[in-house]
Amino acid sequence: MTTQPSFVQPDEIRARFSRAMSDMYQAEVPLYGALLQLVAEINTQTMEQQPELTRHLRQTGEIERLNMERHGAIRVGTAAELATLRRLFAVMGMVPVGYYDLAPAGVPVHSTAFRAVHEASLQVSPFRVFTSLLRLELIEQPELRQQAADILAKRDIFTPRAIELIAKYETAGGLTDNEATDFITQALETFRWHSQATVSAEVYQQLHDQHRLIADVVAFKGPHINHLTPRTLNIDAVQTAMPEHHITPKAVIEGPPPRHCPILLRQTSFKALEEKVAFISTDGQRVQGHHTARFGEIEQRGAALTAKGRSLYDHLLQAAQDQLQVPANEKNAEQYKTLLCEQFSQFPDDYPTMRAEKLAFFRYFPTEKGLHISAASIQDLTLEQLISAAIIQYEPLVYEDFLPVSAAGIFQSNLGDKGQSHFTGHSSKQNFQRDLGVEVIDELQLYEETQQRSLAACAAALQLPTLSL
Ligand code: OOG
Ligand code: NI
């Protein structure tokens, strides 16, 4: 009789992989290590200074995931690469959530975020990877487009052993501890930096002239991780402290302005590093050159917004940008901040109003008082009455996703000033999903489900038949 081998939980593999990725990137880009340290210091300070925030982080459990919280970003070149990445991420319990079209902002890619979806899994490891697929069809010159496709067709970004282990996971339903360790080592290879380009300096230059991003995707062996982003509790403080630590941040923080009740996501990055690379040449000589792609980023996360809240956010952000008339830059950074704050004064900045107006998602918890009260005495109370009686309390659900306008700003800040063109190709979620091999998950649905589960858990704890909004 054979016994069932015990498999490592995908959540556990993801947590271990995320740590291994962070270690690798620290070794590759020491400035990322410096940024991690700065973020950790400011997080500690912020929690000391803001007991209310600390209480909130305890209540939601975010305090336990804070130090391991990060996202990464990669860019791939073909449908086959994207489809295999989906299988690789599935081993770690990560599935594609959301569709982001960056073409209108002049970046020839479309993207999704691979991440865990259940709040219990997110609690074990919230690691996410923003994954972009190059849209070769947006390259104008047919010869260059064909050449890029030919170069990409020749490369294999996965190790044979990684493919074997993915297949093993799919057929057996899991990986043993040894296999998981092996998988992490093998999968990491796909995201490693290679200073040796796979093309000549001439071809690199042609790709680069078309768009710097095209050179970044096509001219190298694989989709090197281009940044890893820790989560800060005070992005303004980190932005201010960065120069003292010899880190130069981009001019403006992407996303909403500073608020009492943070919403969605605020992000800032430091400029990409100019790194030495070697190009191939026909006579076997190494040709030295340089490439600029890898950078660092930090982010502060706030409440996940409902469709209504999100459309208000989009509207206010657009209004501020329209008023500024030109893209935000070093010179107009202060003016942009003022405009943004003015516009966002229309977005309620306290949780009770955000909840009453259904602008954000929340998680509900029974209070200590609620857990000690007799169930019979509260049977007829509505959710609102239970909240007023301090039997139930609520906390905003943290936003786990990305923002296309911010993502475009992050891309742009690392692509130099030129090339701010607009691509006119249609948004093609369908093509993206065909290439991916599955449909992407709607993030709003996920927040809705988490909110519902918290209500159900509250009802169970208070011995009430149901609770609804
Ligand atoms: C991805 C840029 C987007 C974010 O945090 O919005 C991103 C990239 O540069 O590949 O990472
Ligand atoms: Ni990022």
mmCIF file of N, CA and C and ligand atoms in Angstrom, residues 71 227 229 297, ligand 2:
data_model
loop_
_atom_site.group_PDB
_atom_site.id
_atom_site.type_symbol
_atom_site.label_atom_id
_atom_site.label_comp_id
_atom_site.label_asym_id
_atom_site.label_seq_id
_atom_site.Cartn_x
_atom_site.Cartn_y
_atom_site.Cartn_z
ATOM 1 N N HIS A 71 5.569 43.472 -4.152
ATOM 2 C CA HIS A 71 5.205 42.990 -5.480
ATOM 3 C C HIS A 71 6.406 43.124 -6.397
ATOM 4 N N HIS A 227 11.648 45.247 -10.921
ATOM 5 C CA HIS A 227 11.642 45.898 -9.609
ATOM 6 C C HIS A 227 10.874 45.047 -8.612
ATOM 7 N N THR A 229 8.807 45.745 -4.877
ATOM 8 C CA THR A 229 8.246 46.903 -4.186
ATOM 9 C C THR A 229 7.748 46.578 -2.796
ATOM 10 N N GLU A 297 10.936 50.586 -6.180
ATOM 11 C CA GLU A 297 9.643 51.245 -6.031
ATOM 12 C C GLU A 297 9.130 50.971 -4.620
HETATM 13 NI NI NI B 2 5.448 48.124 -9.470
#
